[in-house]
mmCIF file of C-alpha atoms and ligand atoms in Angstrom:
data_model
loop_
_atom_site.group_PDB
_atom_site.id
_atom_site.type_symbol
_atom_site.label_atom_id
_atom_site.label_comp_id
_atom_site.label_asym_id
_atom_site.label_seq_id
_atom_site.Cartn_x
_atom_site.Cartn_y
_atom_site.Cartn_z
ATOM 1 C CA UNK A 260 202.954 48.035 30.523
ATOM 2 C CA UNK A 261 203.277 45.695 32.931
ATOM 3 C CA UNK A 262 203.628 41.497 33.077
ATOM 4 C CA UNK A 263 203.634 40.344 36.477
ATOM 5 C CA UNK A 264 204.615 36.270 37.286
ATOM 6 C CA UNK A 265 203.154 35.147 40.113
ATOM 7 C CA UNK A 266 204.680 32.245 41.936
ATOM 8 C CA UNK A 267 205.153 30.369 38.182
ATOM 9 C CA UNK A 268 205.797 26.239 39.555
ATOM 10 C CA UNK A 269 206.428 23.756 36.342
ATOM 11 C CA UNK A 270 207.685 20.445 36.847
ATOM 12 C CA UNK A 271 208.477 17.642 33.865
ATOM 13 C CA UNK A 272 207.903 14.118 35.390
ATOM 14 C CA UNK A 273 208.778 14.460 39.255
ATOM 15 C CA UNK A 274 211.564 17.467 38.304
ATOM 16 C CA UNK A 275 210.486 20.465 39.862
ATOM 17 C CA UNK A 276 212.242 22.688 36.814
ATOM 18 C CA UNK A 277 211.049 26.245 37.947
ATOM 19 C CA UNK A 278 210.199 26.245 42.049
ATOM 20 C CA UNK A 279 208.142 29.549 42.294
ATOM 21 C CA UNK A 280 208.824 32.409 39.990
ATOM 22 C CA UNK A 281 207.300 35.635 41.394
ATOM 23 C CA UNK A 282 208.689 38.521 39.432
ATOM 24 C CA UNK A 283 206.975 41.647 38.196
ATOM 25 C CA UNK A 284 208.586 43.358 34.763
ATOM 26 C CA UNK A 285 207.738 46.940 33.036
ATOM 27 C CA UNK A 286 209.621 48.435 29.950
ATOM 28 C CA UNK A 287 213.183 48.282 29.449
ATOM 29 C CA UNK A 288 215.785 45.090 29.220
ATOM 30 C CA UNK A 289 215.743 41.848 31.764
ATOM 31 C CA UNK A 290 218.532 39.702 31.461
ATOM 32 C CA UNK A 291 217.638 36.336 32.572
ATOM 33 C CA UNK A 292 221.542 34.882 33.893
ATOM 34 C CA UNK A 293 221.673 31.315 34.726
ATOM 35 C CA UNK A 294 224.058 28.153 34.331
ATOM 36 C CA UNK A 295 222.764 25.049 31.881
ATOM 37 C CA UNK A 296 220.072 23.494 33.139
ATOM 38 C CA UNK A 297 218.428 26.899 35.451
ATOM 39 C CA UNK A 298 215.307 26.633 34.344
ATOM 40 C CA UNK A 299 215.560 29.938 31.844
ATOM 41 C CA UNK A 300 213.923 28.303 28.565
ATOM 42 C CA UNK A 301 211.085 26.393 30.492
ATOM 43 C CA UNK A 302 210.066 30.325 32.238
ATOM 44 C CA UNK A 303 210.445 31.789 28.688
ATOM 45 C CA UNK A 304 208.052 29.081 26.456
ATOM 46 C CA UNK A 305 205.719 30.254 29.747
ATOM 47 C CA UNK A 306 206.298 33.660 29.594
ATOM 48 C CA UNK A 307 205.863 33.248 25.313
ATOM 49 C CA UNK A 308 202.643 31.548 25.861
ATOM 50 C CA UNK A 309 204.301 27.663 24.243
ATOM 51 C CA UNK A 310 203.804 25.920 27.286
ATOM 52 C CA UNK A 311 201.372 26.352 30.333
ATOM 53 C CA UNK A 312 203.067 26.307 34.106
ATOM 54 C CA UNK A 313 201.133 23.541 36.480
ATOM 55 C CA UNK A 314 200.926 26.363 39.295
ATOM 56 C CA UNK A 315 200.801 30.093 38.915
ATOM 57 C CA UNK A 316 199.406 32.835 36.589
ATOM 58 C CA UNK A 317 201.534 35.755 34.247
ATOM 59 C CA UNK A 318 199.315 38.941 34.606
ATOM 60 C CA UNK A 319 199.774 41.175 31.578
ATOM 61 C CA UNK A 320 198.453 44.568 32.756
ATOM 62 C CA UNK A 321 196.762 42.915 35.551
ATOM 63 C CA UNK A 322 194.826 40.028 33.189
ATOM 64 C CA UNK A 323 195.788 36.462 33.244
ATOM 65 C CA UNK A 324 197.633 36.184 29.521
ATOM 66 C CA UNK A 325 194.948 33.141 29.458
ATOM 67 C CA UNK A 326 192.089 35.524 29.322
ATOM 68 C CA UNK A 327 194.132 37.961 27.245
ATOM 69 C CA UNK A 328 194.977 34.818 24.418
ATOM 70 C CA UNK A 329 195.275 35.824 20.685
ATOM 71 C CA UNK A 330 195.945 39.457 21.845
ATOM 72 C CA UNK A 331 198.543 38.689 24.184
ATOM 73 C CA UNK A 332 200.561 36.167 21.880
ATOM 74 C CA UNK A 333 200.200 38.963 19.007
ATOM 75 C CA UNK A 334 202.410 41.359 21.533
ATOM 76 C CA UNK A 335 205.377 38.485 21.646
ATOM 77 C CA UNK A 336 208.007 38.560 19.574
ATOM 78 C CA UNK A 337 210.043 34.921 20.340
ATOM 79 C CA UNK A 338 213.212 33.925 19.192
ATOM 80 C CA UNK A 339 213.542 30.117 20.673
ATOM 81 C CA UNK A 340 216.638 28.622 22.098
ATOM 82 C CA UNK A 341 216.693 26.365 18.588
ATOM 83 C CA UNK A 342 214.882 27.537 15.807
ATOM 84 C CA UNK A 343 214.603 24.902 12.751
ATOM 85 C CA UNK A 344 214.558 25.900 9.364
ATOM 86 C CA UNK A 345 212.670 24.147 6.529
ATOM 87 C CA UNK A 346 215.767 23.043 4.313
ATOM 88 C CA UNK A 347 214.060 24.700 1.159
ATOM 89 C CA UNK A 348 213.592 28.065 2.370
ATOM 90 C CA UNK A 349 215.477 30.961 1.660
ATOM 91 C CA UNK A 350 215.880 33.825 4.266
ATOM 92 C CA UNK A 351 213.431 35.607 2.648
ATOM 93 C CA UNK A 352 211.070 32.523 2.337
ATOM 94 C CA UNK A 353 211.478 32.208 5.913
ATOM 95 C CA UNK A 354 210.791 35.803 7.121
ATOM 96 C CA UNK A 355 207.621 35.805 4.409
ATOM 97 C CA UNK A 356 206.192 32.762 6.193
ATOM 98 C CA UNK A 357 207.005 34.192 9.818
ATOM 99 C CA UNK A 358 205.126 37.248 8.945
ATOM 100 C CA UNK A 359 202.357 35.656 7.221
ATOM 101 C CA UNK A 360 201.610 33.584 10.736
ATOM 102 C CA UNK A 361 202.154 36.834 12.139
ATOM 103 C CA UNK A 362 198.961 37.761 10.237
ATOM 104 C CA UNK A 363 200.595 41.139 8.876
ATOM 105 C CA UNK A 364 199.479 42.662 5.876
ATOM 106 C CA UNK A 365 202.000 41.961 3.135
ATOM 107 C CA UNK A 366 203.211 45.718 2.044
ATOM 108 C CA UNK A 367 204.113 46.023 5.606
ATOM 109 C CA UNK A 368 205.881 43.043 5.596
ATOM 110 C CA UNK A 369 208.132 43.533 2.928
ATOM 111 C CA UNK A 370 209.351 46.526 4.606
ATOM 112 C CA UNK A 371 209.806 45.560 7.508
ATOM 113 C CA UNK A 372 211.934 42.301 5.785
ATOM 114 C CA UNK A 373 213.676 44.935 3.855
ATOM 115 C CA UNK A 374 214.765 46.906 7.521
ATOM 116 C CA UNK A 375 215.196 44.231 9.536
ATOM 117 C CA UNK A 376 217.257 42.210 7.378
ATOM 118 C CA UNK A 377 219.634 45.588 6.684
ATOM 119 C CA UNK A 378 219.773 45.895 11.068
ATOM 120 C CA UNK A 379 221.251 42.193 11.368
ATOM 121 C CA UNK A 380 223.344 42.335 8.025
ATOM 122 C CA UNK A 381 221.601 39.970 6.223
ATOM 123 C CA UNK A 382 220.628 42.036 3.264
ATOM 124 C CA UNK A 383 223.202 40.488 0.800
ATOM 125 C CA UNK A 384 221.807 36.998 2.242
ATOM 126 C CA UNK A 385 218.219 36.676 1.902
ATOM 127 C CA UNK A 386 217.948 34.899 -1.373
ATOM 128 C CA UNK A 387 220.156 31.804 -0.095
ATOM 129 C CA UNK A 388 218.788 28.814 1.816
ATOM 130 C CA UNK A 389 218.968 29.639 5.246
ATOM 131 C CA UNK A 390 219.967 25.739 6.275
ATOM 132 C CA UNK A 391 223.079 26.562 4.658
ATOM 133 C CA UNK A 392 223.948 30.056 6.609
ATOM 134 C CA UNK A 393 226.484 29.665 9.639
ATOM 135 C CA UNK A 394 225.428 29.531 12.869
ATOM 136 C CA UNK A 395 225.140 33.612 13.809
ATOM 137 C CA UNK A 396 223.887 33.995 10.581
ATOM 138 C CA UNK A 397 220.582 31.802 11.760
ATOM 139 C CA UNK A 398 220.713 33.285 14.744
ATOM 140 C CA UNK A 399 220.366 36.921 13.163
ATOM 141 C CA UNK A 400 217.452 35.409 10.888
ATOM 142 C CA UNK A 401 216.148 34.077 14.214
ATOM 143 C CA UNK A 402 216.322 37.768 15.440
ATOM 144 C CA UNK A 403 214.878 39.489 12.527
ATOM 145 C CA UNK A 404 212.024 37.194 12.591
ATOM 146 C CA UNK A 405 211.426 37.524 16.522
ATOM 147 C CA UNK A 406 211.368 41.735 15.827
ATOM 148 C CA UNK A 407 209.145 41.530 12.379
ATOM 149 C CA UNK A 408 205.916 42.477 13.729
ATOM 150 C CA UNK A 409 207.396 45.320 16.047
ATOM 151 C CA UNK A 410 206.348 42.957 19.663
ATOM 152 C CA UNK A 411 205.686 44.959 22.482
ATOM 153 C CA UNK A 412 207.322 41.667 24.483
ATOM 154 C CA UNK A 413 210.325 40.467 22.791
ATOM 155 C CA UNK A 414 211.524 37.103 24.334
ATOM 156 C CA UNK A 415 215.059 36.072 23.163
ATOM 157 C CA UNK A 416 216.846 32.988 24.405
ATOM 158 C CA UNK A 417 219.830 32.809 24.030
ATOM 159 C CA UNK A 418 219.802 35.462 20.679
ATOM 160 C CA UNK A 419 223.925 36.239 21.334
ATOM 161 C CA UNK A 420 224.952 32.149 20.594
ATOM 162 C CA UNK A 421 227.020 32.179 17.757
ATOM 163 C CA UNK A 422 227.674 36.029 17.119
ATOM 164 C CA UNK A 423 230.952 37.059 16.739
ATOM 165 C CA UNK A 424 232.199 39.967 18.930
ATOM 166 C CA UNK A 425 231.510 42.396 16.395
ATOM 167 C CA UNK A 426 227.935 41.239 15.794
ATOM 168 C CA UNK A 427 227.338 40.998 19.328
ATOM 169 C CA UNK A 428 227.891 45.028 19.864
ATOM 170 C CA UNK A 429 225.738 45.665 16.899
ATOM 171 C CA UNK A 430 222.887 43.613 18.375
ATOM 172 C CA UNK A 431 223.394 45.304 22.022
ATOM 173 C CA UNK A 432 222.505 48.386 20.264
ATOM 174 C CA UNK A 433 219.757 46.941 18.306
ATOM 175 C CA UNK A 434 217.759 45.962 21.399
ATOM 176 C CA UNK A 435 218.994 49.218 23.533
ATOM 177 C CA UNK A 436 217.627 51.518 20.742
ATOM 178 C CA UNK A 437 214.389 48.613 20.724
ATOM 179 C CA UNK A 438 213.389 48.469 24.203
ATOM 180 C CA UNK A 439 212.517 52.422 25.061
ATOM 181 C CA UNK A 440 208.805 51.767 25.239
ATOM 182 C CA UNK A 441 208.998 48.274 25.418
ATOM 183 C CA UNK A 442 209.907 45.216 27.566
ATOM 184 C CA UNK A 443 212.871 43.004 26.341
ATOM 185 C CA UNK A 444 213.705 39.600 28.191
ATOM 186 C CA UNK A 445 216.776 38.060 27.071
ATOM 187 C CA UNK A 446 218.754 34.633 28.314
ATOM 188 C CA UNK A 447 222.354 34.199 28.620
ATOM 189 C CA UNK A 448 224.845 32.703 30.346
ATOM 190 C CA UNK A 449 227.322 35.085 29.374
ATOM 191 C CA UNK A 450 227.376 38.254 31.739
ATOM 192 C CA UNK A 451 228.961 40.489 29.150
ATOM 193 C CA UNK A 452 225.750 39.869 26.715
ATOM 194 C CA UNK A 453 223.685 41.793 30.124
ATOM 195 C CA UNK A 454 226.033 44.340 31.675
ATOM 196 C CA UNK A 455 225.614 47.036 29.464
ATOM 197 C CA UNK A 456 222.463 46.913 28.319
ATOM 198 C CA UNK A 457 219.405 44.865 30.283
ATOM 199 C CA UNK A 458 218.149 47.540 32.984
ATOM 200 C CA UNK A 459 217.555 44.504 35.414
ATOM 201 C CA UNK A 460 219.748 41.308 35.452
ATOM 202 C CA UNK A 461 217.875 38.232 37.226
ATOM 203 C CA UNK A 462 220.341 35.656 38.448
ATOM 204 C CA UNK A 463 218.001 32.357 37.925
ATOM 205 C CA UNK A 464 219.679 28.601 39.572
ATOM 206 C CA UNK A 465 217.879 25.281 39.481
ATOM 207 C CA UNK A 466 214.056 27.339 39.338
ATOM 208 C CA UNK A 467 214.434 29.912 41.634
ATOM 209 C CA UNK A 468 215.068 33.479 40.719
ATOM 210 C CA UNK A 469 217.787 34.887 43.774
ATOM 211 C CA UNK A 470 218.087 38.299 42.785
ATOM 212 C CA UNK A 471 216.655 40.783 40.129
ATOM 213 C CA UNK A 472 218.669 44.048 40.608
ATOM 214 C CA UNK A 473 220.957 46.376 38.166
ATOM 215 C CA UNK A 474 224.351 45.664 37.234
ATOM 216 C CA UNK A 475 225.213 48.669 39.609
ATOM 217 C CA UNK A 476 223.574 47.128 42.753
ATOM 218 C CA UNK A 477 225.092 43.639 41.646
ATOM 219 C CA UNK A 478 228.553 45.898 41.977
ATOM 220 C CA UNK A 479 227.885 47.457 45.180
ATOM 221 C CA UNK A 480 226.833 44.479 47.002
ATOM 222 C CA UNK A 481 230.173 42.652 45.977
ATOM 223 C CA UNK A 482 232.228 45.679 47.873
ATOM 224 C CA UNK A 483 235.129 44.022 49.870
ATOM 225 C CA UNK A 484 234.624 40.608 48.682
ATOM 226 C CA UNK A 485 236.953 40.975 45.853
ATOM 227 C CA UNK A 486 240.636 40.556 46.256
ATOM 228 C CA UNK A 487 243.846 40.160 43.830
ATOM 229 C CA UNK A 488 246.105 37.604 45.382
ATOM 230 C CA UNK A 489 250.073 36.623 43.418
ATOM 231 C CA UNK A 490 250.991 33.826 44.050
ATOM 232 C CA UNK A 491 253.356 30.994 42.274
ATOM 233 C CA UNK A 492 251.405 28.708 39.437
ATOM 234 C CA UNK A 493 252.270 25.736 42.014
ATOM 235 C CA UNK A 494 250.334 27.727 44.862
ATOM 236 C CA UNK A 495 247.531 27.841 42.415
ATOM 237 C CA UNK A 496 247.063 24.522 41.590
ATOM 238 C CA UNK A 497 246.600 23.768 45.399
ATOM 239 C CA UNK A 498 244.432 27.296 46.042
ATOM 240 C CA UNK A 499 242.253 26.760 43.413
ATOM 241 C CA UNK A 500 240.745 23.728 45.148
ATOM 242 C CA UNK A 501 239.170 25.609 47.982
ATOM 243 C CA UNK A 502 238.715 29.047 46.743
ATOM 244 C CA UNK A 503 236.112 30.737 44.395
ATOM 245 C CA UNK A 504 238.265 32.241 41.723
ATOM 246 C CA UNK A 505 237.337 34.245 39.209
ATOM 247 C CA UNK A 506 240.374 35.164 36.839
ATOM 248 C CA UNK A 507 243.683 34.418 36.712
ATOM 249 C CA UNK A 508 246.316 36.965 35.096
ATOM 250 C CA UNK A 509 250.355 36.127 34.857
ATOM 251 C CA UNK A 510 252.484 38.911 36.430
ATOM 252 C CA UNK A 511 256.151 39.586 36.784
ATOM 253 C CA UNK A 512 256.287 35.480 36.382
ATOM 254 C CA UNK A 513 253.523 35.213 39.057
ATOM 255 C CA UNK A 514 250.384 34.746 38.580
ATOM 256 C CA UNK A 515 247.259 37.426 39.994
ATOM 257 C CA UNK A 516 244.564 35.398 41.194
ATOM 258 C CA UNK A 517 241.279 37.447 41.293
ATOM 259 C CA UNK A 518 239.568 35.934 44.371
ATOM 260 C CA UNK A 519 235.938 35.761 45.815
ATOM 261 C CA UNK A 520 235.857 35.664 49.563
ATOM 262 C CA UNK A 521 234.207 37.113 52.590
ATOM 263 C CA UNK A 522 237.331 38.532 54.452
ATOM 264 C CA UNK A 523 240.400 38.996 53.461
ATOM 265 C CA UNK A 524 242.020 35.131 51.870
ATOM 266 C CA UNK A 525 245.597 35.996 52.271
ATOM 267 C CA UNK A 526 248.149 38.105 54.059
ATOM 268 C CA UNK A 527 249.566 39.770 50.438
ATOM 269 C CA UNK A 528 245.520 40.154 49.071
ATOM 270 C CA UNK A 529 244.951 43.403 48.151
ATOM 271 C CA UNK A 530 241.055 44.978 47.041
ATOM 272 C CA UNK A 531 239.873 45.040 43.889
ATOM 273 C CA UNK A 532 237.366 46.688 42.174
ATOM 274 C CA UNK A 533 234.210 44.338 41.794
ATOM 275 C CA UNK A 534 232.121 43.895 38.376
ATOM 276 C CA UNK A 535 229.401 42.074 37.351
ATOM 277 C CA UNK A 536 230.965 38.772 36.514
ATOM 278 C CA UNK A 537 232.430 38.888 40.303
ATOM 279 C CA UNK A 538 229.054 39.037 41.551
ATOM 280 C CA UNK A 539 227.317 35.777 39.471
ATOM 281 C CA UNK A 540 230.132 34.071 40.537
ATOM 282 C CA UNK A 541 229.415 34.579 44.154
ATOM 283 C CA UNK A 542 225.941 34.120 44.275
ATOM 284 C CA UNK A 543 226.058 31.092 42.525
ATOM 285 C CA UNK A 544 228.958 30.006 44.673
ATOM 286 C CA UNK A 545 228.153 31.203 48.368
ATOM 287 C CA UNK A 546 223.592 31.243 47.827
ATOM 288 C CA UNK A 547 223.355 28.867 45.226
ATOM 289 C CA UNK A 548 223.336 25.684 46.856
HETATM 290 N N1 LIG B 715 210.830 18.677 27.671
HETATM 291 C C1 LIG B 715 211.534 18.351 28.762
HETATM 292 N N2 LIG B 715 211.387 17.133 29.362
HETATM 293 C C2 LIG B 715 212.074 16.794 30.480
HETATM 294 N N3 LIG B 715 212.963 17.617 31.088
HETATM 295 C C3 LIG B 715 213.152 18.835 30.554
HETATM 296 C C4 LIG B 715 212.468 19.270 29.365
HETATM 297 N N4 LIG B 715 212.869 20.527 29.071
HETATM 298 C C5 LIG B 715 213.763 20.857 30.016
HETATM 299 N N5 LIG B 715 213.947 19.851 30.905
HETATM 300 C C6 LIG B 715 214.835 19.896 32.095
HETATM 301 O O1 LIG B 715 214.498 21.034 32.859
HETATM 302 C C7 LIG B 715 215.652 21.668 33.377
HETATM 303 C C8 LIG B 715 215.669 23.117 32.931
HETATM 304 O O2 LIG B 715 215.836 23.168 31.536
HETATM 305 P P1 LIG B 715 215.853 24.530 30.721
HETATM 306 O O3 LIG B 715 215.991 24.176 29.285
HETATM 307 O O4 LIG B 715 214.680 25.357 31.108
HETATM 308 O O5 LIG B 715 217.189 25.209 31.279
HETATM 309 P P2 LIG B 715 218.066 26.420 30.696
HETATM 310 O O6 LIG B 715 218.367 27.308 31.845
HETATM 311 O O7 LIG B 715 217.386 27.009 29.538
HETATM 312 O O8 LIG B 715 219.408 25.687 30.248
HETATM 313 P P3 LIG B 715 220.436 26.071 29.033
HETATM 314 O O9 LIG B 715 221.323 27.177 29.542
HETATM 315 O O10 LIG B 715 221.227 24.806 28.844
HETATM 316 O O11 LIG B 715 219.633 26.440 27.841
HETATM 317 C C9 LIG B 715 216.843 20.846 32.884
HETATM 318 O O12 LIG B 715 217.216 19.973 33.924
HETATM 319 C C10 LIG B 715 216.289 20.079 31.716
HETATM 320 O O13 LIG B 715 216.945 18.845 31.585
HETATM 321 MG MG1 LIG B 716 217.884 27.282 27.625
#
């Protein structure tokens, strides 16, 4: 399977939002990275089908999803940024009507309910009113729904919001376990929801994609631009105004300033090993503008 964008424009008013998305996706997980305001929700409603781009085509398997219409949206799963829930509705209520849009036979739905609400811990919760669950809890709904009809696309944005840290690991493994034969897009802007799971992380700022690699090539590229620097908290108050800084630790009453930088930004800087965060933090620093 493959879903090709090609050069994807969409502008609201005279705001060019995305500025010419050309990116080509097969099976496996996408992380979509990007600060507030990137662009990622306006290139997912296009990607789910919700909202047409003014220049551009998405190629499913080499067809314009136009020409492919019912039968493409019936391979997305979506879970929207904000999903709003009809105050009367249980869980249940709510998965029942999301599969009955879904057009799936109702046997088949009940089991699947029955799975999917055991996979995001909901189980115990499906008979209360889902406008009074907590935040992660809606989000989990929001999930189950998104997976009830077993997409071939799934399209989450922003599906980590809200979790706690042990939810968060259980839904990692969730969508690894998911996304063998079949293509997962997710939004964040946190890099730890991507690292260990999404195959390919694209780093998206103000509608332009810079980069689609793998955490590892992220990694690589960042080799001997990361440096630990001590220095006094009243160095760092001045430091921090010029530099691209991307942790601070307190050591032996110093502090360890984990730097971003070309060449070496001090006399006492010493290497560090780069990750992924490291690497968002530069492009969005040093390309971004
Ligand atoms: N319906 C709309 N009308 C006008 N402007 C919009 C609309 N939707 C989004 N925008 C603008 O388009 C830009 C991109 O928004 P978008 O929601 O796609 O970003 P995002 O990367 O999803 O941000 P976030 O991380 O906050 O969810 C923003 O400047 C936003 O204000
Ligand atoms: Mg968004």
């Amino acid at each position: 399977m493959e879903l090709q964008f090609e050069d994807i424009e969409k502008s609201y008013k005279d705001k060019k939002v995305l500025k010419g998305i050309s990116v080509t996706m097969g099976t496996g997980v996408y992380g979509l990275l990007g600060l507030n305001g990137a662009g990622k929700t306006t290139m997912i409603r296009i990607m789910a089908d919700v909202l047409r781009p003014d220049k551009g085509r998405i190629l499913y398997n080499g067809r314009d999803i136009h020409d492919v219409g019912d039968e493409y949206r019936a391979k997305i799963g979506y879970l929207p940024q904000d999903v709003g829930f009809y105050s009367d509705f249980t869980g249940r209520d709510y998965l029942e009507y999301s599969a009955a849009l879904k057009g799936m036979e109702k046997a088949y739905a009940k089991k699947r309910i029955e799975e999917l609400a055991c996979s995001v811990g909901l189980q115990d919760d499906l008979k209360r009113h889902c406008s009074a669950y907590s935040g992660g809890m809606q989000r989990r709904l929001g999930i189950a729904q998104a997976l009830l009809d077993n997409p071939e696309i799934l399209i989450l944005d922003e599906p980590t919001s809200g979790l706690d840290p042990f939810e968060r690991i259980k839904f990692r493994n969730i969508i690894s376990a998911y996304s063998k034969d079949r293509l997962v897009l997710l939004s964040t802007h946190i890099v730890s929801d991507v690292e260990q799971i999404a195959a390919q992380i694209m780093m998206m700022e103000y509608g332009v994609i810079h980069h689609m690699h793998s955490s590892e090539e992220y990694v690589k590229m960042m080799a001997g631009k990361v440096w630990l620097v001590e220095m006094s908290a009243e160095e760092l108050v001045e430091y921090q105004k010029q530099a691209v800084i991307s942790n601070v630790a307190a050591k032996d009453g110093l502090m360890e300033v984990r730097v971003i930088a070309e060449s070496r930004p001090a006399d006492n800087a010493v290497q560090a090993v780069p990750n992924l965060e490291d690497a968002y933090l530069y492009i969005f620093n040093f390309h971004g503008q």
